[in-house]
mmCIF file with all atom_site columns, C-alpha atoms in Angstrom:
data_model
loop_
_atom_site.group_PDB
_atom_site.id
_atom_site.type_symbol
_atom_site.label_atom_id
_atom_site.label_alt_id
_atom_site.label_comp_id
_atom_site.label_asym_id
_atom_site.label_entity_id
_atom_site.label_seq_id
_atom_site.pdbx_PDB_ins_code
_atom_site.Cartn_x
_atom_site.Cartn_y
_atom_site.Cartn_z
_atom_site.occupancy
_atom_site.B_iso_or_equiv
_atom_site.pdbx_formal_charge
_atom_site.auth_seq_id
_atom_site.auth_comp_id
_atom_site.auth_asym_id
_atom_site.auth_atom_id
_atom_site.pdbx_PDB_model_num
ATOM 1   C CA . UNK A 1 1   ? 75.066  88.717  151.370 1.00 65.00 ? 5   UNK A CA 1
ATOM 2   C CA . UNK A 1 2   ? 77.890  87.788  149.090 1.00 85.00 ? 6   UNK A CA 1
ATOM 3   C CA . UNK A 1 3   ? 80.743  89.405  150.812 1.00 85.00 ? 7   UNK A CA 1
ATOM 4   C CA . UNK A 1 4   ? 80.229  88.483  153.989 1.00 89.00 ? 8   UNK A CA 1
ATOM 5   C CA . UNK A 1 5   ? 83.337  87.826  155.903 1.00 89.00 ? 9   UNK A CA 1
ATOM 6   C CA . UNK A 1 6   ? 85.466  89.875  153.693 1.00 93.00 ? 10  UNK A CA 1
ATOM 7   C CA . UNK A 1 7   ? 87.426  93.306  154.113 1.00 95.00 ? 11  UNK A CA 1
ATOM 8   C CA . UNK A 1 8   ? 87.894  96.148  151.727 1.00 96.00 ? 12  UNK A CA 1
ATOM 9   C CA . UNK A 1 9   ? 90.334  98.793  152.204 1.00 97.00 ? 13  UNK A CA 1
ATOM 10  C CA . UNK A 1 10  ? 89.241  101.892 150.090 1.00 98.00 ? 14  UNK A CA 1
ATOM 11  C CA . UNK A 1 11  ? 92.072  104.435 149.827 1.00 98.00 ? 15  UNK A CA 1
ATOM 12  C CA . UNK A 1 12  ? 91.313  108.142 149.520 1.00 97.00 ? 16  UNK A CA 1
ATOM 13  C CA . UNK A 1 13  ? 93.175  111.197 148.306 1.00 97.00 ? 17  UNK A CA 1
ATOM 14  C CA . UNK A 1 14  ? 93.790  113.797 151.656 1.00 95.00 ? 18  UNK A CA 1
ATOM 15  C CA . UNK A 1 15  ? 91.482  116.487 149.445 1.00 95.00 ? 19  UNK A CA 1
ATOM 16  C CA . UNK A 1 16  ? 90.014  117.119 147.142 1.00 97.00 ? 20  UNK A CA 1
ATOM 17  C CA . UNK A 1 17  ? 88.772  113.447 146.554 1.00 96.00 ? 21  UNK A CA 1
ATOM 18  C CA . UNK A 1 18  ? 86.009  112.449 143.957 1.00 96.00 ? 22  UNK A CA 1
ATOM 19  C CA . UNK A 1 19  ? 82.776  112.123 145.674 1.00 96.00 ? 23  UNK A CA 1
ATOM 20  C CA . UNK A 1 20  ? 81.193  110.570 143.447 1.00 95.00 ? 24  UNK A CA 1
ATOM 21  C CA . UNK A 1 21  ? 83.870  107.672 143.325 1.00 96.00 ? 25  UNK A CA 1
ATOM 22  C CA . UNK A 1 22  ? 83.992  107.541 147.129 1.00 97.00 ? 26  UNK A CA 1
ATOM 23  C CA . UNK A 1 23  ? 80.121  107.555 147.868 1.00 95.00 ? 27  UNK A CA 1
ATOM 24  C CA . UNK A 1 24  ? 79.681  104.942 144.585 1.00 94.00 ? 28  UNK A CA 1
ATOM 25  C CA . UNK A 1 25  ? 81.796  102.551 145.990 1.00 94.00 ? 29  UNK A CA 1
ATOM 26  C CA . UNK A 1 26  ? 80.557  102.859 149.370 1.00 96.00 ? 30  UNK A CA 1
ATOM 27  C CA . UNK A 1 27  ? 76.727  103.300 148.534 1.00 95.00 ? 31  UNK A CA 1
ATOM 28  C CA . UNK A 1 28  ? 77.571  99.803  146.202 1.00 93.00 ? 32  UNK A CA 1
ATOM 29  C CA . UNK A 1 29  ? 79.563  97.632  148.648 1.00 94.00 ? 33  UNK A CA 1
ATOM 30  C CA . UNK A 1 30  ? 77.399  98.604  151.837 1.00 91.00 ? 34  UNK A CA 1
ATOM 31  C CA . UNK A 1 31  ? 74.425  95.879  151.185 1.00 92.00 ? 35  UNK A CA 1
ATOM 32  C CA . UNK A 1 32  ? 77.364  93.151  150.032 1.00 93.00 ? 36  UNK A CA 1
ATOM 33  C CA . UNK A 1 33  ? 78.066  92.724  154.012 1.00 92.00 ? 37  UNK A CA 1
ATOM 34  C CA . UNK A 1 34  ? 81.790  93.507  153.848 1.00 93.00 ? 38  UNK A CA 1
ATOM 35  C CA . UNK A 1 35  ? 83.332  95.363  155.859 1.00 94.00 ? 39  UNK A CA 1
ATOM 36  C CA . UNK A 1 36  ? 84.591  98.666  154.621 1.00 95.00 ? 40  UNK A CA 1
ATOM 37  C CA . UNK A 1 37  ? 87.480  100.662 155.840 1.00 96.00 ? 41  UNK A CA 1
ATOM 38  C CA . UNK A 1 38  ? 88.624  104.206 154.366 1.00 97.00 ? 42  UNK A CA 1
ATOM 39  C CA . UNK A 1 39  ? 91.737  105.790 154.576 1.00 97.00 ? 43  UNK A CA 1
ATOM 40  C CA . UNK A 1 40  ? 93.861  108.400 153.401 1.00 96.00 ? 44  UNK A CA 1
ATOM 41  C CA . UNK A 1 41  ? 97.817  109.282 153.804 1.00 94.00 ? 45  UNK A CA 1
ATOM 42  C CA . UNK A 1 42  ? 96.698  111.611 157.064 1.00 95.00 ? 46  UNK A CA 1
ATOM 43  C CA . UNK A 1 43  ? 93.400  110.140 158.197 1.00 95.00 ? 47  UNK A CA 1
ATOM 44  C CA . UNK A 1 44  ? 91.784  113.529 158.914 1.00 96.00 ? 48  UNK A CA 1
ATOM 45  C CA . UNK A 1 45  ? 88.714  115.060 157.715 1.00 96.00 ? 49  UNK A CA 1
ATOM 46  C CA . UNK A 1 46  ? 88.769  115.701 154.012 1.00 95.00 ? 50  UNK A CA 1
ATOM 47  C CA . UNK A 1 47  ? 87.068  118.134 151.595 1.00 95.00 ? 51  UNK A CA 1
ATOM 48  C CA . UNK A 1 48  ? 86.427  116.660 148.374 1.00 95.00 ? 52  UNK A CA 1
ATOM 49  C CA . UNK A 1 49  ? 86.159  118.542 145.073 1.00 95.00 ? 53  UNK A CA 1
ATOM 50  C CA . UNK A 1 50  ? 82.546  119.654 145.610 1.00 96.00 ? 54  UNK A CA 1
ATOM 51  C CA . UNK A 1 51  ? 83.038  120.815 148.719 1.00 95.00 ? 55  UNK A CA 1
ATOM 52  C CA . UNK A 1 52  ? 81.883  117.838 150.738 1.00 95.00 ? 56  UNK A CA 1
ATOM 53  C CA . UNK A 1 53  ? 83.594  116.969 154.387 1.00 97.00 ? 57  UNK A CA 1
ATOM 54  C CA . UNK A 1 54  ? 84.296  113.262 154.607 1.00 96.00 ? 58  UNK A CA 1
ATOM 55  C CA . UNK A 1 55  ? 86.249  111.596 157.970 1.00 96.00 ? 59  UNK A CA 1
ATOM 56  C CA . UNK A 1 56  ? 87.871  108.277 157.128 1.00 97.00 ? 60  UNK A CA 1
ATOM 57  C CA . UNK A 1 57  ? 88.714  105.995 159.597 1.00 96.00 ? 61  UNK A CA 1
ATOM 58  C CA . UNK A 1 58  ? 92.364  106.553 159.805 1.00 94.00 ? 62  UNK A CA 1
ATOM 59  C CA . UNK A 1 59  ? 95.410  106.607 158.130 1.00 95.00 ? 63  UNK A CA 1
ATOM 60  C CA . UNK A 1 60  ? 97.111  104.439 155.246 1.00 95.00 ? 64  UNK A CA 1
ATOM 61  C CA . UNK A 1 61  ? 100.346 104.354 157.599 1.00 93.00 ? 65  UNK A CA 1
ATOM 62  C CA . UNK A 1 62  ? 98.108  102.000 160.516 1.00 92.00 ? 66  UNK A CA 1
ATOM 63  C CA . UNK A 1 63  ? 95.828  100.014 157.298 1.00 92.00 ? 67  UNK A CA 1
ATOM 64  C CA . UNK A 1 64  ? 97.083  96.995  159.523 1.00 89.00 ? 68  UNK A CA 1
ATOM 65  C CA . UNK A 1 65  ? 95.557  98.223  163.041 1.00 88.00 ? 69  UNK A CA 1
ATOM 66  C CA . UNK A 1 66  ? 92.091  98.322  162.164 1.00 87.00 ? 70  UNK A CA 1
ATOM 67  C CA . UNK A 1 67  ? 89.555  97.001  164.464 1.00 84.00 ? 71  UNK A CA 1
ATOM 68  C CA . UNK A 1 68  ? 87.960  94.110  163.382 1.00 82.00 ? 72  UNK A CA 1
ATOM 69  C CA . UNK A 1 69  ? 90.240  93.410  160.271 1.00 85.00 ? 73  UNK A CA 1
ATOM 70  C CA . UNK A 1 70  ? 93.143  90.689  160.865 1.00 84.00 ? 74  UNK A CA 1
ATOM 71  C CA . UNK A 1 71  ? 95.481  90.090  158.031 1.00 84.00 ? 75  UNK A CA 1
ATOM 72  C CA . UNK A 1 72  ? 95.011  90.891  154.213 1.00 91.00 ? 76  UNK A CA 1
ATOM 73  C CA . UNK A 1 73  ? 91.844  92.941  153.299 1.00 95.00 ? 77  UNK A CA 1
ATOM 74  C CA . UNK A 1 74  ? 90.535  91.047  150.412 1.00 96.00 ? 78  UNK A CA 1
ATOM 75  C CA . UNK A 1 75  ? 90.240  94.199  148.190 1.00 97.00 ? 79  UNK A CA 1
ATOM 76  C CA . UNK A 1 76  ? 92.007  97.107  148.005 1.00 98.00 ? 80  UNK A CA 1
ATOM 77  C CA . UNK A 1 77  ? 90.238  100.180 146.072 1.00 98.00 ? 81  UNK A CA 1
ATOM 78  C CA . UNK A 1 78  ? 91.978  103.326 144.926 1.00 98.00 ? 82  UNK A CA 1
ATOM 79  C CA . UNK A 1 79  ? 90.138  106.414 144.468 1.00 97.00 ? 83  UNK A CA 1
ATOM 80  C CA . UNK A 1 80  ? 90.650  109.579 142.212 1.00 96.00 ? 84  UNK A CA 1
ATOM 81  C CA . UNK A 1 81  ? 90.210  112.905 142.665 1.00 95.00 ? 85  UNK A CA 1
ATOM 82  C CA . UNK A 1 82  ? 92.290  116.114 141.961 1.00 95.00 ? 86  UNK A CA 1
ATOM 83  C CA . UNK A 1 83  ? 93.761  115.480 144.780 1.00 95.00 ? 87  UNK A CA 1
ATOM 84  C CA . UNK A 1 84  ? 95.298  112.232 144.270 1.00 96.00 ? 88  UNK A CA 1
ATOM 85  C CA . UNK A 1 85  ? 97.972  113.237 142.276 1.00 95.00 ? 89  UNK A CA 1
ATOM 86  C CA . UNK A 1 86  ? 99.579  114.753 145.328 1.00 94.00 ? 90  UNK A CA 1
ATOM 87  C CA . UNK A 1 87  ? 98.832  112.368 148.067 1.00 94.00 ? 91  UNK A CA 1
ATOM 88  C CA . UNK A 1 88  ? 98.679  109.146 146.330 1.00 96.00 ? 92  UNK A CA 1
ATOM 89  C CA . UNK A 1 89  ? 100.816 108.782 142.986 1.00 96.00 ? 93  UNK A CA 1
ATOM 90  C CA . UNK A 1 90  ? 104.400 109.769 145.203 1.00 94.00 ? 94  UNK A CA 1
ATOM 91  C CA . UNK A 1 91  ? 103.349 107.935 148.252 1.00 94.00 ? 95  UNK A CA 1
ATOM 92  C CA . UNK A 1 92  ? 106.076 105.572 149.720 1.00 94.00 ? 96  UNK A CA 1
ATOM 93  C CA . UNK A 1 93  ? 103.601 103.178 151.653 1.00 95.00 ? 97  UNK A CA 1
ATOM 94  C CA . UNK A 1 94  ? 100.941 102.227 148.991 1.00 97.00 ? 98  UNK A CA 1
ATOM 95  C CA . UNK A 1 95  ? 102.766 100.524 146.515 1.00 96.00 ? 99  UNK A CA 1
ATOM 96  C CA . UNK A 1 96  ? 104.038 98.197  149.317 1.00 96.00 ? 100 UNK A CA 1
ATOM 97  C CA . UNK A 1 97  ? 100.538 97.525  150.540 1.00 96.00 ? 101 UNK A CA 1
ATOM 98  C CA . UNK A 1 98  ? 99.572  96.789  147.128 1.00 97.00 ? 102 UNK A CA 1
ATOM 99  C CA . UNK A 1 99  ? 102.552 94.908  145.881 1.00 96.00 ? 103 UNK A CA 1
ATOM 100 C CA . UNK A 1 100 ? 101.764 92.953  149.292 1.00 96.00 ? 104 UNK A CA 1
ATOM 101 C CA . UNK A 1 101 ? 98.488  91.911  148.823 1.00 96.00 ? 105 UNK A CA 1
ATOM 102 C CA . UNK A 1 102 ? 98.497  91.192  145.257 1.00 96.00 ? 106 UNK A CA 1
ATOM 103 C CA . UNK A 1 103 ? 101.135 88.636  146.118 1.00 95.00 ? 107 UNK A CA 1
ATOM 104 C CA . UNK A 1 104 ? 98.271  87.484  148.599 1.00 95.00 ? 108 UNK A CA 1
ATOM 105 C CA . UNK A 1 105 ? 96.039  87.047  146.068 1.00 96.00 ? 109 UNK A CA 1
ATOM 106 C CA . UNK A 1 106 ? 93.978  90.049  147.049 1.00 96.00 ? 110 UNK A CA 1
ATOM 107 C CA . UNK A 1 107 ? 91.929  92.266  144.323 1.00 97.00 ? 111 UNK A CA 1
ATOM 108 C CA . UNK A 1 108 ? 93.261  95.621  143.511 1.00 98.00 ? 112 UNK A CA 1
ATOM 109 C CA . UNK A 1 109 ? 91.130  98.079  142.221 1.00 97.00 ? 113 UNK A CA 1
ATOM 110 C CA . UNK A 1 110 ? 91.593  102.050 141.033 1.00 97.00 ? 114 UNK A CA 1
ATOM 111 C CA . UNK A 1 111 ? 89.593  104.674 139.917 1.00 97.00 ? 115 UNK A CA 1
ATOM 112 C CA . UNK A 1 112 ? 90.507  107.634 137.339 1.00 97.00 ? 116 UNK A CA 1
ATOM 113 C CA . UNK A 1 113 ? 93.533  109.773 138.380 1.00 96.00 ? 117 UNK A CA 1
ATOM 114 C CA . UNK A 1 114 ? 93.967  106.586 141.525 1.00 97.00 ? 118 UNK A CA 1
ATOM 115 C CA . UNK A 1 115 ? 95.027  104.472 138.310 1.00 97.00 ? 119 UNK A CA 1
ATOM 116 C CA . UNK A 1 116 ? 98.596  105.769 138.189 1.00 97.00 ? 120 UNK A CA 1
ATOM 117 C CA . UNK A 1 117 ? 99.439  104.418 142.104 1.00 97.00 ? 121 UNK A CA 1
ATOM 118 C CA . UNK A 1 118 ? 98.602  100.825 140.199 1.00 97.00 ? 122 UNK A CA 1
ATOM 119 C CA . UNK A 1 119 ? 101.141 101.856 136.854 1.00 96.00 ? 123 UNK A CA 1
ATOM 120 C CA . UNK A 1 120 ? 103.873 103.014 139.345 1.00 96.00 ? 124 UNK A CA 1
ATOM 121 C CA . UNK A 1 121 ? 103.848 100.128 141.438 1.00 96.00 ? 125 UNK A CA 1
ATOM 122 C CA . UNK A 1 122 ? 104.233 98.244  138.127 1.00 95.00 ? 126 UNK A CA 1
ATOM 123 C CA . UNK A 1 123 ? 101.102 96.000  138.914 1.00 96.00 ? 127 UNK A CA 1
ATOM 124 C CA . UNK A 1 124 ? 99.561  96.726  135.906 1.00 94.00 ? 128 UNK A CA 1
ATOM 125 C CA . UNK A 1 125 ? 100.030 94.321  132.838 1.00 86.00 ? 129 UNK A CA 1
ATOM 126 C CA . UNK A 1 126 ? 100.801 97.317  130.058 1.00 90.00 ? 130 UNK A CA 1
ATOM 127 C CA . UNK A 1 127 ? 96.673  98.044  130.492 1.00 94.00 ? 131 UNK A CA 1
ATOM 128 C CA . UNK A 1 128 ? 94.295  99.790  132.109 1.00 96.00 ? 132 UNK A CA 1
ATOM 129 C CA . UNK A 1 129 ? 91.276  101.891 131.449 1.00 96.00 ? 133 UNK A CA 1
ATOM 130 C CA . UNK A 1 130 ? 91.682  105.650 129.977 1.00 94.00 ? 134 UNK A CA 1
ATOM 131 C CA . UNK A 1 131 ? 90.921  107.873 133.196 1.00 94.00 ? 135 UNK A CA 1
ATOM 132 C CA . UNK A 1 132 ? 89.246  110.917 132.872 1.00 91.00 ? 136 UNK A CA 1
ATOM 133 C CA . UNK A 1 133 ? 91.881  113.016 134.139 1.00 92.00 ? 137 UNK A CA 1
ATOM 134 C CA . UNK A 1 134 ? 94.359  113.985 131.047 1.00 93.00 ? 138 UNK A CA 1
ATOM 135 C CA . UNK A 1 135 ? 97.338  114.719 133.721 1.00 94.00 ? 139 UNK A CA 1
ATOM 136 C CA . UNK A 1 136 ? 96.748  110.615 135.080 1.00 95.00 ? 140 UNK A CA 1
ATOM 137 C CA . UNK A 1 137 ? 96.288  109.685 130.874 1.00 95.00 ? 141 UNK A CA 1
ATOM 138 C CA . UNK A 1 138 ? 99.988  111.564 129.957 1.00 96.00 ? 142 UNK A CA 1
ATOM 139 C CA . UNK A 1 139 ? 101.312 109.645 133.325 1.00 95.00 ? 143 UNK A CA 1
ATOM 140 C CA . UNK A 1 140 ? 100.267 106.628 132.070 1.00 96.00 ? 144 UNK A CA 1
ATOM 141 C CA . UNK A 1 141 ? 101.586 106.690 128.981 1.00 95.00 ? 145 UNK A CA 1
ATOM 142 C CA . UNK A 1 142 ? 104.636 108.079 130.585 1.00 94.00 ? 146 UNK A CA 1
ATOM 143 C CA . UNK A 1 143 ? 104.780 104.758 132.469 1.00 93.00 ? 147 UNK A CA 1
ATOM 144 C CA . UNK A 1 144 ? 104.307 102.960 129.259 1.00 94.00 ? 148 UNK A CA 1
ATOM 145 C CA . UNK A 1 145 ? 100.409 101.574 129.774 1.00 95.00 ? 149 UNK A CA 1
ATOM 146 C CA . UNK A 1 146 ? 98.201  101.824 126.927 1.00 94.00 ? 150 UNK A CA 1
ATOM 147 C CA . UNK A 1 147 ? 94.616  103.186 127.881 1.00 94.00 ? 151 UNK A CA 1
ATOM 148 C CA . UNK A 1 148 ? 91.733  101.408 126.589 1.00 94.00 ? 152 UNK A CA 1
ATOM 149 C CA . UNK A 1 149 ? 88.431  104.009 125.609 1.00 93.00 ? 153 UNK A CA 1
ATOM 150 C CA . UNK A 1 150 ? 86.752  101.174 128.492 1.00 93.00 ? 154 UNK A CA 1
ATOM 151 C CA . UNK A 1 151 ? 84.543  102.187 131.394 1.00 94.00 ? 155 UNK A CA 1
ATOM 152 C CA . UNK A 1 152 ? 85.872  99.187  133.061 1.00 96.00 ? 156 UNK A CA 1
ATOM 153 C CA . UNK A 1 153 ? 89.172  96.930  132.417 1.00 95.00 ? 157 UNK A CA 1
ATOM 154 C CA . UNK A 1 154 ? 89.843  93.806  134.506 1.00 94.00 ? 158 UNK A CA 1
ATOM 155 C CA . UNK A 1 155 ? 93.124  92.059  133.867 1.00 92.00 ? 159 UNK A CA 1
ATOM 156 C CA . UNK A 1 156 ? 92.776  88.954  136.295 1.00 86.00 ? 160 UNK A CA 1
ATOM 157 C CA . UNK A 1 157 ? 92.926  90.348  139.574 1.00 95.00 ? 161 UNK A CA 1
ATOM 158 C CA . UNK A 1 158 ? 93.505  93.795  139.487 1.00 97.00 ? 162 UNK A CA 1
ATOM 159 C CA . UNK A 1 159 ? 90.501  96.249  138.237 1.00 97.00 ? 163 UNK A CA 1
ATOM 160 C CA . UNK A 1 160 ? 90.846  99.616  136.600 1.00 97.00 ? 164 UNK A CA 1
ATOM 161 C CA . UNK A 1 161 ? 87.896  101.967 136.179 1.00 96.00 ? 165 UNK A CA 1
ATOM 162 C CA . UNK A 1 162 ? 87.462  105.540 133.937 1.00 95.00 ? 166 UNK A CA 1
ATOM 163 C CA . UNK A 1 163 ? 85.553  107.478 136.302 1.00 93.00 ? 167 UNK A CA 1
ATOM 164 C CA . UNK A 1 164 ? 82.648  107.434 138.956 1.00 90.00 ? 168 UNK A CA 1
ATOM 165 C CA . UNK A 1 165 ? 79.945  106.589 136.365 1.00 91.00 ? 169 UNK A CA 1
ATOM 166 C CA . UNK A 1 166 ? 81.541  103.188 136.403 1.00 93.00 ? 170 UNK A CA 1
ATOM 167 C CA . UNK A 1 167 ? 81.157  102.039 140.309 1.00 91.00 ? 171 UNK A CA 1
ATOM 168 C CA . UNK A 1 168 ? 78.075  99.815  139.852 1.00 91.00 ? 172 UNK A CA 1
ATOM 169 C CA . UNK A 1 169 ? 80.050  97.939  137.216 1.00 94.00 ? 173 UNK A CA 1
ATOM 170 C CA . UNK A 1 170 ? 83.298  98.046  139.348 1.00 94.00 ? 174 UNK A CA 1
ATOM 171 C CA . UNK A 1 171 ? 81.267  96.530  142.570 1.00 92.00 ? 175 UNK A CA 1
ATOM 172 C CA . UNK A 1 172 ? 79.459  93.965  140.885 1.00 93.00 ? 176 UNK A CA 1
ATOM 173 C CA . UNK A 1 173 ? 82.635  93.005  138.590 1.00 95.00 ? 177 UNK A CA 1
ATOM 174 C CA . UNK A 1 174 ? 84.461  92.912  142.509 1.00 93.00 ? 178 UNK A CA 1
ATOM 175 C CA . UNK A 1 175 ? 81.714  90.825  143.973 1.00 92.00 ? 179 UNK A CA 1
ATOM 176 C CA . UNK A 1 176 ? 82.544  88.326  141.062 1.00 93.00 ? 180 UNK A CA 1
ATOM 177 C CA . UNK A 1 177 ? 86.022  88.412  141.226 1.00 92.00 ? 181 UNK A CA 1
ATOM 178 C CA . UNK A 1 178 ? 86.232  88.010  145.201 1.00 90.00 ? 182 UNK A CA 1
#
């Protein structure tokens, strides 16, 4: 198992998340052998944009109390949804974890509308891949990031992803990178 020994933190919008994204990433990293831990800003049950209930196993504000995990995760992962404009791209806590463990040497990784948490905690190197969602695309280009028509962008050690469709290639280009 390639990832054995290694943590990733996925971060989820409160609602309506993208479960495709979620159960991509999930369904991709579970044979790796890492250990996986979901959040979201208040840790409680979620419905995501199809309807689906999903628990994750706490809240972004304790990403640092989770049994098992001691120090850095090794990857962070940000996913989209319509609901991540509200509970992830204002968020006071998340750019600090990020800006943290990039300076660790951790991967960051973000899906779709998720991508904007990456531009405004100015981690991203004036790149990134055009989301899906045209409300995350104007914010971008507010921010000044040009979006490449890419499935997949990796800019050293931070990962940026259209949509769900691209989760095999966002695992495997993960695996590689960690």
């Amino acid at each position: 198992m390639p990832l054995t020994g290694k943590n990733i933190l996925i971060i989820m919008p409160n609602n309506q998340f993208n479960e495709q994204q979620l159960h991509g990433l999930l369904d991709a990293l579970k044979p790796t052998g890492a250990r996986v831990v979901v959040l979201s800003k208040s840790g409680r049950e979620a419905v995501g944009m199809e309807r689906e209930r999903f628990t994750p196993q706490g809240a972004i504000i304790d990403w640092n109390k989770q049994e098992g995990v001691f120090g850095k995760y090794h990857a962070i992962v940000l996913t989209g949804g319509k609901g991540a404009a509200k509970s992830l791209w204002n968020d006071p806590i998340v750019p600090q974890i990020l800006v943290d463990h990039h300076r660790a040497g951790s991967v960051l990784a973000a899906v779709d509308s998720a991508i904007v948490v990456l531009a405004r905690a100015s981690l991203l190197q004036g790149r990134a891949a055009s989301p899906s969602d045209p409300a995350a695309m104007q914010e971008l280009n507010n921010q000044g990031v040009f979006c490449e028509d890419e499935a997949l962008l990796a800019d050293d050690r931070i990962l940026t992803a259209r949509d769900g469709s691209a989760m095999q290639p966002l695992v495997e280009k993960l695996i590689s990178t960690l």
